[in-house]
PDB file of N, CA, C and O in Angstrom:
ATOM      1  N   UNK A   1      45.082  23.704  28.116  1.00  0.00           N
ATOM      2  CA  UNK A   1      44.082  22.726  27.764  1.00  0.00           C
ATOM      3  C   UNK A   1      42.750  23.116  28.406  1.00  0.00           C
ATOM      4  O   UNK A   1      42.839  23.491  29.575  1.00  0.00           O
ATOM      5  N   UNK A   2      41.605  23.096  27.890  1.00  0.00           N
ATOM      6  CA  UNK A   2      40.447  23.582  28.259  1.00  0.00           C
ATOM      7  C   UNK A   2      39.986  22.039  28.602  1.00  0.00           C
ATOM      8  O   UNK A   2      40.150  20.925  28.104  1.00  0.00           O
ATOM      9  N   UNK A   3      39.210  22.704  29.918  1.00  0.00           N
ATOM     10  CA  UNK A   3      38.788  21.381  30.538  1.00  0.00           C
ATOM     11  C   UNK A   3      36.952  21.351  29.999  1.00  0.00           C
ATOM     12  O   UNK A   3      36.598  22.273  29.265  1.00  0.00           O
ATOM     13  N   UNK A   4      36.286  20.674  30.257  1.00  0.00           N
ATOM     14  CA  UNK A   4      35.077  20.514  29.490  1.00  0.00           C
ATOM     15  C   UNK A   4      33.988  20.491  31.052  1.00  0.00           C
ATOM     16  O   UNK A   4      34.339  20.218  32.200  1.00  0.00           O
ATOM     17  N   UNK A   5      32.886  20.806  30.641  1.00  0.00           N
ATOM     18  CA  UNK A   5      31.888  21.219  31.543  1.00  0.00           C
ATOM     19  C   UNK A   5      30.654  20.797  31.478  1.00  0.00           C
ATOM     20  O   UNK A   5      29.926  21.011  30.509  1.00  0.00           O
ATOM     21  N   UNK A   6      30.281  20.098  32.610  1.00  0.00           N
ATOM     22  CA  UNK A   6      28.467  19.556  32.418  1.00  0.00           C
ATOM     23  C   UNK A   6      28.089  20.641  31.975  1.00  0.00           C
ATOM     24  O   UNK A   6      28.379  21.820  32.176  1.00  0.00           O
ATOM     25  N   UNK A   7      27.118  19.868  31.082  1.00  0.00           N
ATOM     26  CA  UNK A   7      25.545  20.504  31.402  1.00  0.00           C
ATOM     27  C   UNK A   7      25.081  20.252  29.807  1.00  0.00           C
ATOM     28  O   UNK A   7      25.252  19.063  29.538  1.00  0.00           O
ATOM     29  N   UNK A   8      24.420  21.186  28.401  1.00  0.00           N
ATOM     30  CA  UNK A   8      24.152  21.316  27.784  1.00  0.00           C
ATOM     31  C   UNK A   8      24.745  22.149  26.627  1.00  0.00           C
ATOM     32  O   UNK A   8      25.074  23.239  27.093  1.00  0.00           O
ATOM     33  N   UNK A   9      24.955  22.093  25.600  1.00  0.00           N
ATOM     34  CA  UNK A   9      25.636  22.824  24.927  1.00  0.00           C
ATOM     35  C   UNK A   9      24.431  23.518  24.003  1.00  0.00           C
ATOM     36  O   UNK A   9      23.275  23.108  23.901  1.00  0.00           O
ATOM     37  N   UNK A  10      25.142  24.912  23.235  1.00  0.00           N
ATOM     38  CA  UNK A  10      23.932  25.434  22.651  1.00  0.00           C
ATOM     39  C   UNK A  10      22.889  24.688  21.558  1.00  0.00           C
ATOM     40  O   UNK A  10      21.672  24.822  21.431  1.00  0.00           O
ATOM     41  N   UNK A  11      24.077  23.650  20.643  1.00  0.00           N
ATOM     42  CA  UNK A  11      23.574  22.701  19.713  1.00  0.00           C
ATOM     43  C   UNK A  11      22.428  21.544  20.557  1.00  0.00           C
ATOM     44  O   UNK A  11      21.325  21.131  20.199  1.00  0.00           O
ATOM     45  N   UNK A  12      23.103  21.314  21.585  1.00  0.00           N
ATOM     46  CA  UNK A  12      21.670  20.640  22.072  1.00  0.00           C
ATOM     47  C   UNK A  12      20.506  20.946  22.848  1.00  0.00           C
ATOM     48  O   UNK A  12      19.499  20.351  23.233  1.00  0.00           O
ATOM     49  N   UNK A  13      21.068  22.226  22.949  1.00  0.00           N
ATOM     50  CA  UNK A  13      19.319  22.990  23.546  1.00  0.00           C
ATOM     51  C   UNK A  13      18.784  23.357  22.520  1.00  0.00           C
ATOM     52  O   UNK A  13      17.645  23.719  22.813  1.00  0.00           O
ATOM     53  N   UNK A  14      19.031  23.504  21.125  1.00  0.00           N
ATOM     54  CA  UNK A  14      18.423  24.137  20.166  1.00  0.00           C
ATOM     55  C   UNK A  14      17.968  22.962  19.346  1.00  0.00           C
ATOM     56  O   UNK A  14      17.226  23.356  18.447  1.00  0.00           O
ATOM     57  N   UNK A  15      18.168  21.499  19.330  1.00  0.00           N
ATOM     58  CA  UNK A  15      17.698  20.210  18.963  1.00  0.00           C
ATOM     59  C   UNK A  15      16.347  20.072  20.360  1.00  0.00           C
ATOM     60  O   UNK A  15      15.146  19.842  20.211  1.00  0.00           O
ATOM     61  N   UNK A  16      16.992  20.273  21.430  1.00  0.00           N
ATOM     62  CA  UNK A  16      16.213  19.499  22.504  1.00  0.00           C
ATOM     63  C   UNK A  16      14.556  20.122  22.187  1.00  0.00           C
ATOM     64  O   UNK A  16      13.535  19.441  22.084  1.00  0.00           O
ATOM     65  N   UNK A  17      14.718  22.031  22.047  1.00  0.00           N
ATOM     66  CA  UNK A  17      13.782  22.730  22.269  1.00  0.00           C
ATOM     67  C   UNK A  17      12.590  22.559  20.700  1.00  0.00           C
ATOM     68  O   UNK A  17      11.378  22.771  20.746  1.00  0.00           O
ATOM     69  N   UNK A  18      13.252  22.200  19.640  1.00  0.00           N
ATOM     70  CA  UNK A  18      12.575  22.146  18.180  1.00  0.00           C
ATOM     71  C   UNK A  18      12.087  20.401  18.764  1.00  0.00           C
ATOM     72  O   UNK A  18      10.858  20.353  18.828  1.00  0.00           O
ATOM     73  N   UNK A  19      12.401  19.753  18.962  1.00  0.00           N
ATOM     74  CA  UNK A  19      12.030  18.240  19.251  1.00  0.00           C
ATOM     75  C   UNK A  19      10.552  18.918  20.341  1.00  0.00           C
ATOM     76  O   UNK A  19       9.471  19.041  19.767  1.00  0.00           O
ATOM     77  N   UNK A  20      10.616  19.165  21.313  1.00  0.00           N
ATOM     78  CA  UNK A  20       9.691  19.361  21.723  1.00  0.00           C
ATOM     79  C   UNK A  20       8.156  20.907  21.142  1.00  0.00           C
ATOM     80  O   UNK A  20       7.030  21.020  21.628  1.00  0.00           O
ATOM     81  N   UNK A  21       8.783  21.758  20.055  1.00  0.00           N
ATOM     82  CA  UNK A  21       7.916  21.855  19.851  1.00  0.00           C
ATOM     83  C   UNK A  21       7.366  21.027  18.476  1.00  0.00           C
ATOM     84  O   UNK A  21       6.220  21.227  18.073  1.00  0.00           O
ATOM     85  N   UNK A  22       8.224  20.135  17.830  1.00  0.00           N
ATOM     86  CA  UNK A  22       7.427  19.043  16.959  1.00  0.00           C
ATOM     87  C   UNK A  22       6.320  18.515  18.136  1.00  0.00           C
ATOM     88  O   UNK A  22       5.291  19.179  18.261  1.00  0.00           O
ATOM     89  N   UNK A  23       6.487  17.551  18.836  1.00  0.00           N
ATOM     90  CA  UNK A  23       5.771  17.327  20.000  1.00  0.00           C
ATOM     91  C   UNK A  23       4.947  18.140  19.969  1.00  0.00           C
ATOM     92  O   UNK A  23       4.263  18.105  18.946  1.00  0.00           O
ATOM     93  N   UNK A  24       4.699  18.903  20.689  1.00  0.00           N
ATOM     94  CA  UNK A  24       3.828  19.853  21.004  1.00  0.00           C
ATOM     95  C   UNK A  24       2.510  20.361  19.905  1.00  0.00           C
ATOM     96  O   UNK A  24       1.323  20.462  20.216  1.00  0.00           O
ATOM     97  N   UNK A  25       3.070  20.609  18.680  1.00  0.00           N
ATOM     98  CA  UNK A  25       2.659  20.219  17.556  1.00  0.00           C
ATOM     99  C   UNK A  25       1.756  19.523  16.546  1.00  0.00           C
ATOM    100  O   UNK A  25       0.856  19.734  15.733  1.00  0.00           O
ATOM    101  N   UNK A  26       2.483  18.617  17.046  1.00  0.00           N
ATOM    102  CA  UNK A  26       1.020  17.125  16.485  1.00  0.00           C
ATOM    103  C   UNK A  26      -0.187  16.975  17.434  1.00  0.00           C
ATOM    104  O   UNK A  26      -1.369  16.681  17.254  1.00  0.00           O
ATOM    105  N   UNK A  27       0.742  17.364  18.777  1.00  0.00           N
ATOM    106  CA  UNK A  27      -0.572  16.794  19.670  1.00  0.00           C
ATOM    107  C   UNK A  27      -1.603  17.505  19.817  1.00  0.00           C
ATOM    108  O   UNK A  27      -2.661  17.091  20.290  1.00  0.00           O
ATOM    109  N   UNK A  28      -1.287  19.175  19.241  1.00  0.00           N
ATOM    110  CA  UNK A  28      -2.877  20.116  19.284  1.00  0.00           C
ATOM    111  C   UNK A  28      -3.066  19.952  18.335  1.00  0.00           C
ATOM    112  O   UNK A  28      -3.862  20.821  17.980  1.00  0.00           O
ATOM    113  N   UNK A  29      -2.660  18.842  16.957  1.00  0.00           N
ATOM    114  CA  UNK A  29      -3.060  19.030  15.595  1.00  0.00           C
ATOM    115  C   UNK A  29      -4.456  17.716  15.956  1.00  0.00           C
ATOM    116  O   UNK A  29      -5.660  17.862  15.745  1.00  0.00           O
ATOM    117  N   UNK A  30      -3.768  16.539  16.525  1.00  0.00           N
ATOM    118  CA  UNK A  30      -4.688  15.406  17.193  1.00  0.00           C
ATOM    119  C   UNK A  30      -5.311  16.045  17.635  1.00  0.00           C
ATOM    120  O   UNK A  30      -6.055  16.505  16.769  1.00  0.00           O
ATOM    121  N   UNK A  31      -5.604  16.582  18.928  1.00  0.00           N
ATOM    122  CA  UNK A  31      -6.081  17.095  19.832  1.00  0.00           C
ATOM    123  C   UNK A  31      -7.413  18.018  18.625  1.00  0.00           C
ATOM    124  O   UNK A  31      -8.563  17.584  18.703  1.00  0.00           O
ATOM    125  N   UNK A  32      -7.231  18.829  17.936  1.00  0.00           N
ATOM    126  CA  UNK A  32      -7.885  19.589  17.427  1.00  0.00           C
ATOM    127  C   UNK A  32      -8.728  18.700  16.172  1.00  0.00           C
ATOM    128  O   UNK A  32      -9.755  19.073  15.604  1.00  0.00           O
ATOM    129  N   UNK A  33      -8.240  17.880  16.019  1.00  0.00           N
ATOM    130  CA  UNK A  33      -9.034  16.969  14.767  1.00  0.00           C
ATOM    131  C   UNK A  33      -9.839  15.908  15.182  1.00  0.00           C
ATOM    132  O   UNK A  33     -10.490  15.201  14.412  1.00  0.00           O
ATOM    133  N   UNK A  34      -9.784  15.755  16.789  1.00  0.00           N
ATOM    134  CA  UNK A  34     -10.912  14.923  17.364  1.00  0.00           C
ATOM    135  C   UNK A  34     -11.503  15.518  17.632  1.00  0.00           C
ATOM    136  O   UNK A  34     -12.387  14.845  18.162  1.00  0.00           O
ATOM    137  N   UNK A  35     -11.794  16.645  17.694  1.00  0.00           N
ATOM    138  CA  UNK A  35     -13.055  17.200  18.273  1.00  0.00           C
ATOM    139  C   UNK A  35     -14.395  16.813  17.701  1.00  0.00           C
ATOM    140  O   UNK A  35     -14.311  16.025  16.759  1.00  0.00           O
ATOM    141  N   UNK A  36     -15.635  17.189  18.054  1.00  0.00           N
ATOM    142  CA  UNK A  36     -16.477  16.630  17.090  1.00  0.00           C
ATOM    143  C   UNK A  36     -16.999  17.492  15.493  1.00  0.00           C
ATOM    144  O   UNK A  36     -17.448  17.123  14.408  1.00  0.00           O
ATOM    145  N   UNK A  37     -16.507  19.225  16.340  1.00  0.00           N
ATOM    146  CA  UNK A  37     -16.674  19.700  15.134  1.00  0.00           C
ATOM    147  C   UNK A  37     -15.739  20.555  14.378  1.00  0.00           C
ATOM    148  O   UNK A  37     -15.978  21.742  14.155  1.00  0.00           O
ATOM    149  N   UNK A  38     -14.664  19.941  13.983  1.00  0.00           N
ATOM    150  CA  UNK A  38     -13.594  20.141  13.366  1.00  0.00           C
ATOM    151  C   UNK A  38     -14.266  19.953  11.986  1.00  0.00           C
ATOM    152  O   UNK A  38     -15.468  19.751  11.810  1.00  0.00           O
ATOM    153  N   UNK A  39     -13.384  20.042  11.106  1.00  0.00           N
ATOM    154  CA  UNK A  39     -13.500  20.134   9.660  1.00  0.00           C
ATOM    155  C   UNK A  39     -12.856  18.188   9.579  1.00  0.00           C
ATOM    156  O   UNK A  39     -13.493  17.333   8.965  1.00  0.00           O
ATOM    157  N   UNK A  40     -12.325  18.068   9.884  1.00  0.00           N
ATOM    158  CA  UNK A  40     -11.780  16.192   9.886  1.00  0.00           C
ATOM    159  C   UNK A  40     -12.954  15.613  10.158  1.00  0.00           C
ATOM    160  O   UNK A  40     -13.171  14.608   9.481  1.00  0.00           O
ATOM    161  N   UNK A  41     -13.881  15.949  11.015  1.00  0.00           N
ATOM    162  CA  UNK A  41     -14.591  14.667  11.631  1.00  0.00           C
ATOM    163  C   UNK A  41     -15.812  14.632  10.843  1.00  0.00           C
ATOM    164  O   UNK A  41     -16.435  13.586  10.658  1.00  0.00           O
ATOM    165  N   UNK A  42     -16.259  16.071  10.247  1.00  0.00           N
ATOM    166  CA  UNK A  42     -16.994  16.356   8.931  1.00  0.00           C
ATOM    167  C   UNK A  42     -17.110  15.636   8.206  1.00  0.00           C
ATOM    168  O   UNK A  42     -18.118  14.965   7.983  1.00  0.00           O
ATOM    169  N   UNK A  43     -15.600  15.600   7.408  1.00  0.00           N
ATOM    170  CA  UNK A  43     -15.162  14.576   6.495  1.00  0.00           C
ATOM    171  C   UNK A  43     -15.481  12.863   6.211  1.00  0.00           C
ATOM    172  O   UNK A  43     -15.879  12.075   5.353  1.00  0.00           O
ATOM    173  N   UNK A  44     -14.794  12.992   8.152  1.00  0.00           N
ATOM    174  CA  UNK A  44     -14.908  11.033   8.434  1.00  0.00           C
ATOM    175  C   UNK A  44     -16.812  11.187   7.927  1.00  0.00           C
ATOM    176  O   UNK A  44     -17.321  10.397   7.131  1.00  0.00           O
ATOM    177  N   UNK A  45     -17.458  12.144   8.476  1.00  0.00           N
ATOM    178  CA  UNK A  45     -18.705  11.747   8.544  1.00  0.00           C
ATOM    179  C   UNK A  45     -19.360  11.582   7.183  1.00  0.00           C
ATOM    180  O   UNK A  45     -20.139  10.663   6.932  1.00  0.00           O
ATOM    181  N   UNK A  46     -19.043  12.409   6.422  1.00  0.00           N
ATOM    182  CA  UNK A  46     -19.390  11.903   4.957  1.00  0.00           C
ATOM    183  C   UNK A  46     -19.146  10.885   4.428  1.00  0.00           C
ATOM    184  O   UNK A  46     -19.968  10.243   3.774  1.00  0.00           O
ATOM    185  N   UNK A  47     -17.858  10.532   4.640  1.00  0.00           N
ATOM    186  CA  UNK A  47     -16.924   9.499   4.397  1.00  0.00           C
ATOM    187  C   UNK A  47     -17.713   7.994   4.667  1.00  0.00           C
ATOM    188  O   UNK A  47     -17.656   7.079   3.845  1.00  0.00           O
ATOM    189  N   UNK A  48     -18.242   7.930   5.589  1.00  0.00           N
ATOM    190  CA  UNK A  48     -18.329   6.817   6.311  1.00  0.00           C
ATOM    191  C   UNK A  48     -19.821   6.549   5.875  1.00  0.00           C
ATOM    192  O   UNK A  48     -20.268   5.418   5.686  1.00  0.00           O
ATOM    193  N   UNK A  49     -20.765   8.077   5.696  1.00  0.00           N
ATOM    194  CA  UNK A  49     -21.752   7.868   5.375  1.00  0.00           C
ATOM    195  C   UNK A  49     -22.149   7.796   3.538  1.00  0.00           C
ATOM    196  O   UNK A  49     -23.262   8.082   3.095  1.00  0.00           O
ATOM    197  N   UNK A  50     -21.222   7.450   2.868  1.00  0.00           N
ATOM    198  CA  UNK A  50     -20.804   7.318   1.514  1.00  0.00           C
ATOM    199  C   UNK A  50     -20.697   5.490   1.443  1.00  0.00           C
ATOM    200  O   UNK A  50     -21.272   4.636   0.769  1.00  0.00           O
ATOM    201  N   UNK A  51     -19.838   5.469   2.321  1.00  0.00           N
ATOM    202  CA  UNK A  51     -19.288   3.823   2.506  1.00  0.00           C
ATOM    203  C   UNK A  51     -20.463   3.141   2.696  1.00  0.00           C
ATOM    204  O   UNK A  51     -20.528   2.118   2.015  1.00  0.00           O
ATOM    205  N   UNK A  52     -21.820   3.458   3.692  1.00  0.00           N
ATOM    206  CA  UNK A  52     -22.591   2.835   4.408  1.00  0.00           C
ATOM    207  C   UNK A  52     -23.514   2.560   3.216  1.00  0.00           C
ATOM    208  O   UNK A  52     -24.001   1.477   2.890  1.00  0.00           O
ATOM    209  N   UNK A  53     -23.670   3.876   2.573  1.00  0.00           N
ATOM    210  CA  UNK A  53     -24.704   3.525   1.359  1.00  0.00           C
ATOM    211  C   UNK A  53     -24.240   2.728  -0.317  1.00  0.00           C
ATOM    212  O   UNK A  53     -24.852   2.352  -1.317  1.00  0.00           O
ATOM    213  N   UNK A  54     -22.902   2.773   0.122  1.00  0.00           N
ATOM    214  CA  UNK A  54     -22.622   1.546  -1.260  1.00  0.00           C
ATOM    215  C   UNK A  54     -22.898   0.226  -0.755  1.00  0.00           C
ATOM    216  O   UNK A  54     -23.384  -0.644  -1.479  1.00  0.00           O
ATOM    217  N   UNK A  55     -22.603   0.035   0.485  1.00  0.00           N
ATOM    218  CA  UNK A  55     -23.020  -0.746   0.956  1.00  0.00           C
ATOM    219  C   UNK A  55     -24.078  -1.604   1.259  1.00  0.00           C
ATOM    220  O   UNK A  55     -23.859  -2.770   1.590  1.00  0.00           O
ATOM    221  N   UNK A  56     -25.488  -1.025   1.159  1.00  0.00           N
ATOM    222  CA  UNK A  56     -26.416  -1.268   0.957  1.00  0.00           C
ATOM    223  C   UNK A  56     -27.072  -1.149  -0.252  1.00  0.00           C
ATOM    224  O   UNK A  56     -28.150  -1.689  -0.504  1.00  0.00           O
ATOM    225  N   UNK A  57     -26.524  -0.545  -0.902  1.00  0.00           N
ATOM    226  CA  UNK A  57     -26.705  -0.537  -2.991  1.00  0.00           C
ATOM    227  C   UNK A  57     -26.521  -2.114  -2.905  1.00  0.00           C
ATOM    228  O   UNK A  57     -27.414  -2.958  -2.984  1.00  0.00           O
ATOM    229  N   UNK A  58     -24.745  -2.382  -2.672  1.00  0.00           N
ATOM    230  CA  UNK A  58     -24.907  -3.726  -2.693  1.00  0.00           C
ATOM    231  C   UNK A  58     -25.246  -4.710  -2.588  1.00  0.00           C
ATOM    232  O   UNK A  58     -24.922  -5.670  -3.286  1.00  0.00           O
ATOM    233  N   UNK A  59     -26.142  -4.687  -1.485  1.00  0.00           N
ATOM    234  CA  UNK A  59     -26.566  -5.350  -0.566  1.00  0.00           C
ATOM    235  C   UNK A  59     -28.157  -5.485  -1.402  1.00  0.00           C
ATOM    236  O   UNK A  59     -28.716  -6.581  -1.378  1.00  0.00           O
ATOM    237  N   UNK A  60     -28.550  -4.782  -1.832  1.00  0.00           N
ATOM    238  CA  UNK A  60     -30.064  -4.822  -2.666  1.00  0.00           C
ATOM    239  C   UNK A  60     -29.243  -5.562  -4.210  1.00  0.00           C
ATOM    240  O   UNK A  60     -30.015  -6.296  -4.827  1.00  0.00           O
ATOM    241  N   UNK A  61     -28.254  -5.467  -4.644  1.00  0.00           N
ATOM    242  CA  UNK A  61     -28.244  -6.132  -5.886  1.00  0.00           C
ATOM    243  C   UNK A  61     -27.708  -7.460  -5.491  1.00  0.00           C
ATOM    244  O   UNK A  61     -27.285  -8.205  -6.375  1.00  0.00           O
ATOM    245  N   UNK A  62     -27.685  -7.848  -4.171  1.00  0.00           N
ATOM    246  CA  UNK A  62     -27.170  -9.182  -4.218  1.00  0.00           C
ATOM    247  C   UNK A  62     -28.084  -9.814  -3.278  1.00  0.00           C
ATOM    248  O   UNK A  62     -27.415 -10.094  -2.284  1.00  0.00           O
ATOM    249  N   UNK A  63     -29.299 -10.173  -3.118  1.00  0.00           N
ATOM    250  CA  UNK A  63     -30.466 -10.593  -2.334  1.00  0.00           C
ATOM    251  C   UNK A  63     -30.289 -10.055  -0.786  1.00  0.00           C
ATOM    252  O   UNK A  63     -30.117 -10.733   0.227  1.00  0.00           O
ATOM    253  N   UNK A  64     -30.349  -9.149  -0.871  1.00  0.00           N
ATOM    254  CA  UNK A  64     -29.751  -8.831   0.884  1.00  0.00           C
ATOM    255  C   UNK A  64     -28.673  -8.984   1.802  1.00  0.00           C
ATOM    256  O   UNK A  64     -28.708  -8.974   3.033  1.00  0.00           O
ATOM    257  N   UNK A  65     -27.497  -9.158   0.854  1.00  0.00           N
ATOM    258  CA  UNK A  65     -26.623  -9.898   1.620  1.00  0.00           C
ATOM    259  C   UNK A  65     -25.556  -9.091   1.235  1.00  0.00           C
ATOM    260  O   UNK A  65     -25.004  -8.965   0.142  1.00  0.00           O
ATOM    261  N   UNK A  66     -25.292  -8.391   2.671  1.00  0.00           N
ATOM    262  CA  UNK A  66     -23.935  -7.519   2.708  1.00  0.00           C
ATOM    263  C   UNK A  66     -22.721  -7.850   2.301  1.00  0.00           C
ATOM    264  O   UNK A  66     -22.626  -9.062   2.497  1.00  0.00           O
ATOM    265  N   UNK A  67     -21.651  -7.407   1.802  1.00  0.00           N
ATOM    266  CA  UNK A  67     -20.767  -7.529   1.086  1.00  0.00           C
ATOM    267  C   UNK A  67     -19.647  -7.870   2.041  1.00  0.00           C
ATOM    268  O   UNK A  67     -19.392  -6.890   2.740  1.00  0.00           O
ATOM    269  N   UNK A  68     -18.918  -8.874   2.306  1.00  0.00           N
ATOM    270  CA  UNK A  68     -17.578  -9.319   3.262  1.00  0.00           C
ATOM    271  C   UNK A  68     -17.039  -9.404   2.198  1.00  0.00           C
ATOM    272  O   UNK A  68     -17.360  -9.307   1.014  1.00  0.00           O
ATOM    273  N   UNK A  69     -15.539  -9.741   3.188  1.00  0.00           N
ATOM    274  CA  UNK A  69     -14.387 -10.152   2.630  1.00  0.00           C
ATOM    275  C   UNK A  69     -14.159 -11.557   1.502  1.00  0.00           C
ATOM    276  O   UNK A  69     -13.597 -11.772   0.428  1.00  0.00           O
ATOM    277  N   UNK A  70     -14.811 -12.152   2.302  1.00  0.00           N
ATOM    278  CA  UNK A  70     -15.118 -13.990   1.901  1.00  0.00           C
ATOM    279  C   UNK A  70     -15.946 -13.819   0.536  1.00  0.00           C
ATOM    280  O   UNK A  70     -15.642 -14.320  -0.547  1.00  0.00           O
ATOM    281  N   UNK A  71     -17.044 -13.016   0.810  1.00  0.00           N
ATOM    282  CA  UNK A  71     -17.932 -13.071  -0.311  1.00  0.00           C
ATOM    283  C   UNK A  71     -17.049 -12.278  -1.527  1.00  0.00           C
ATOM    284  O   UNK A  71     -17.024 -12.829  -2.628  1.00  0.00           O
ATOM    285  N   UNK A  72     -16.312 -10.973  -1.345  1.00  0.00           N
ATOM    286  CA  UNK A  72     -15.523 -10.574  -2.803  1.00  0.00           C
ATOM    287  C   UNK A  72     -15.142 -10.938  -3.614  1.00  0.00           C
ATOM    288  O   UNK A  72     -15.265 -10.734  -4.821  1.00  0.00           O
ATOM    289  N   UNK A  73     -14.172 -12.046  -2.526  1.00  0.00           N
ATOM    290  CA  UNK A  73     -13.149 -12.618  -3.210  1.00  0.00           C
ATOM    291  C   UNK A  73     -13.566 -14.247  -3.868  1.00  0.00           C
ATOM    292  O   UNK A  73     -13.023 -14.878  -4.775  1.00  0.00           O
ATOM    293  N   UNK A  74     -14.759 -14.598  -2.989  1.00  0.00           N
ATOM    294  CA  UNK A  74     -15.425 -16.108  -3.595  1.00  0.00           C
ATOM    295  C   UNK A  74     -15.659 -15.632  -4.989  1.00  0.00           C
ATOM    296  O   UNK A  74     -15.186 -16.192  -5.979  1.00  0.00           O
ATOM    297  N   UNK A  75     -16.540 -14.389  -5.019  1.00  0.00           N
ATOM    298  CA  UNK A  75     -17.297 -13.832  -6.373  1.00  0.00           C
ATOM    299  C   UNK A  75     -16.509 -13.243  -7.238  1.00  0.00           C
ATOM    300  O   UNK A  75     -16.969 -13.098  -8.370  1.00  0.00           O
ATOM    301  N   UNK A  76     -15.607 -12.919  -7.055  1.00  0.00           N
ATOM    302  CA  UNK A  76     -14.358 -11.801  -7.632  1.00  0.00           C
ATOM    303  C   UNK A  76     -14.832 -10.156  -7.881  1.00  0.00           C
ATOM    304  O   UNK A  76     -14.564  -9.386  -8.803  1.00  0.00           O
ATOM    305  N   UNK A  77     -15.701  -9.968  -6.569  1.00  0.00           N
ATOM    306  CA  UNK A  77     -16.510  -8.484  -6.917  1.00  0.00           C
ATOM    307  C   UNK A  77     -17.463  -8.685  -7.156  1.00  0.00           C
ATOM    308  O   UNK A  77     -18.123  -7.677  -6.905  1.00  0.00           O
ATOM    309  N   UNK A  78     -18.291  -9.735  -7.681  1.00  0.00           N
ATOM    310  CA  UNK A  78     -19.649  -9.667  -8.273  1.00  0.00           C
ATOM    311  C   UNK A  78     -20.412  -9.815  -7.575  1.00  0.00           C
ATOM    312  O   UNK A  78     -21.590  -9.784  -7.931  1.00  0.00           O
TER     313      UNK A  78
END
């Protein structure tokens, strides 16, 4: 009868070690997409500066008055 032995077996060092480089992974993918001049933050910046100016389109076709939540849905968009 084979007696059994601490420690780790090969199946779980080879789960343990892929788990940590998923880990490892995302976090220089985060790490690399906050920066300020990544290709992501580019994006947000267009992005945001796209949003800002419909925003104020709107805001001129409706007497000055920025577009909320309350107001969408009172108006149904209009």
């Amino acid at each position: 009868m084979r007696t059994r032995t601490l420690g780790f077996g090969r199946i779980e060092l080879i789960v343990g070690i892929a788990c940590l480089i998923i880990v490892v992974v995302v976090a220089v993918m985060v790490l690399r997409a906050s920066h300020p001049d990544s290709v992501w933050h580019e994006g947000d910046v267009v992005n945001m500066r796209g949003i800002h100016q419909t925003m104020l389109i709107s805001a001129h076709d409706h007497n000055g008055r920025l577009p909320t939540p309350s107001h969408l849905v009172a108006g149904n968009g209009t």
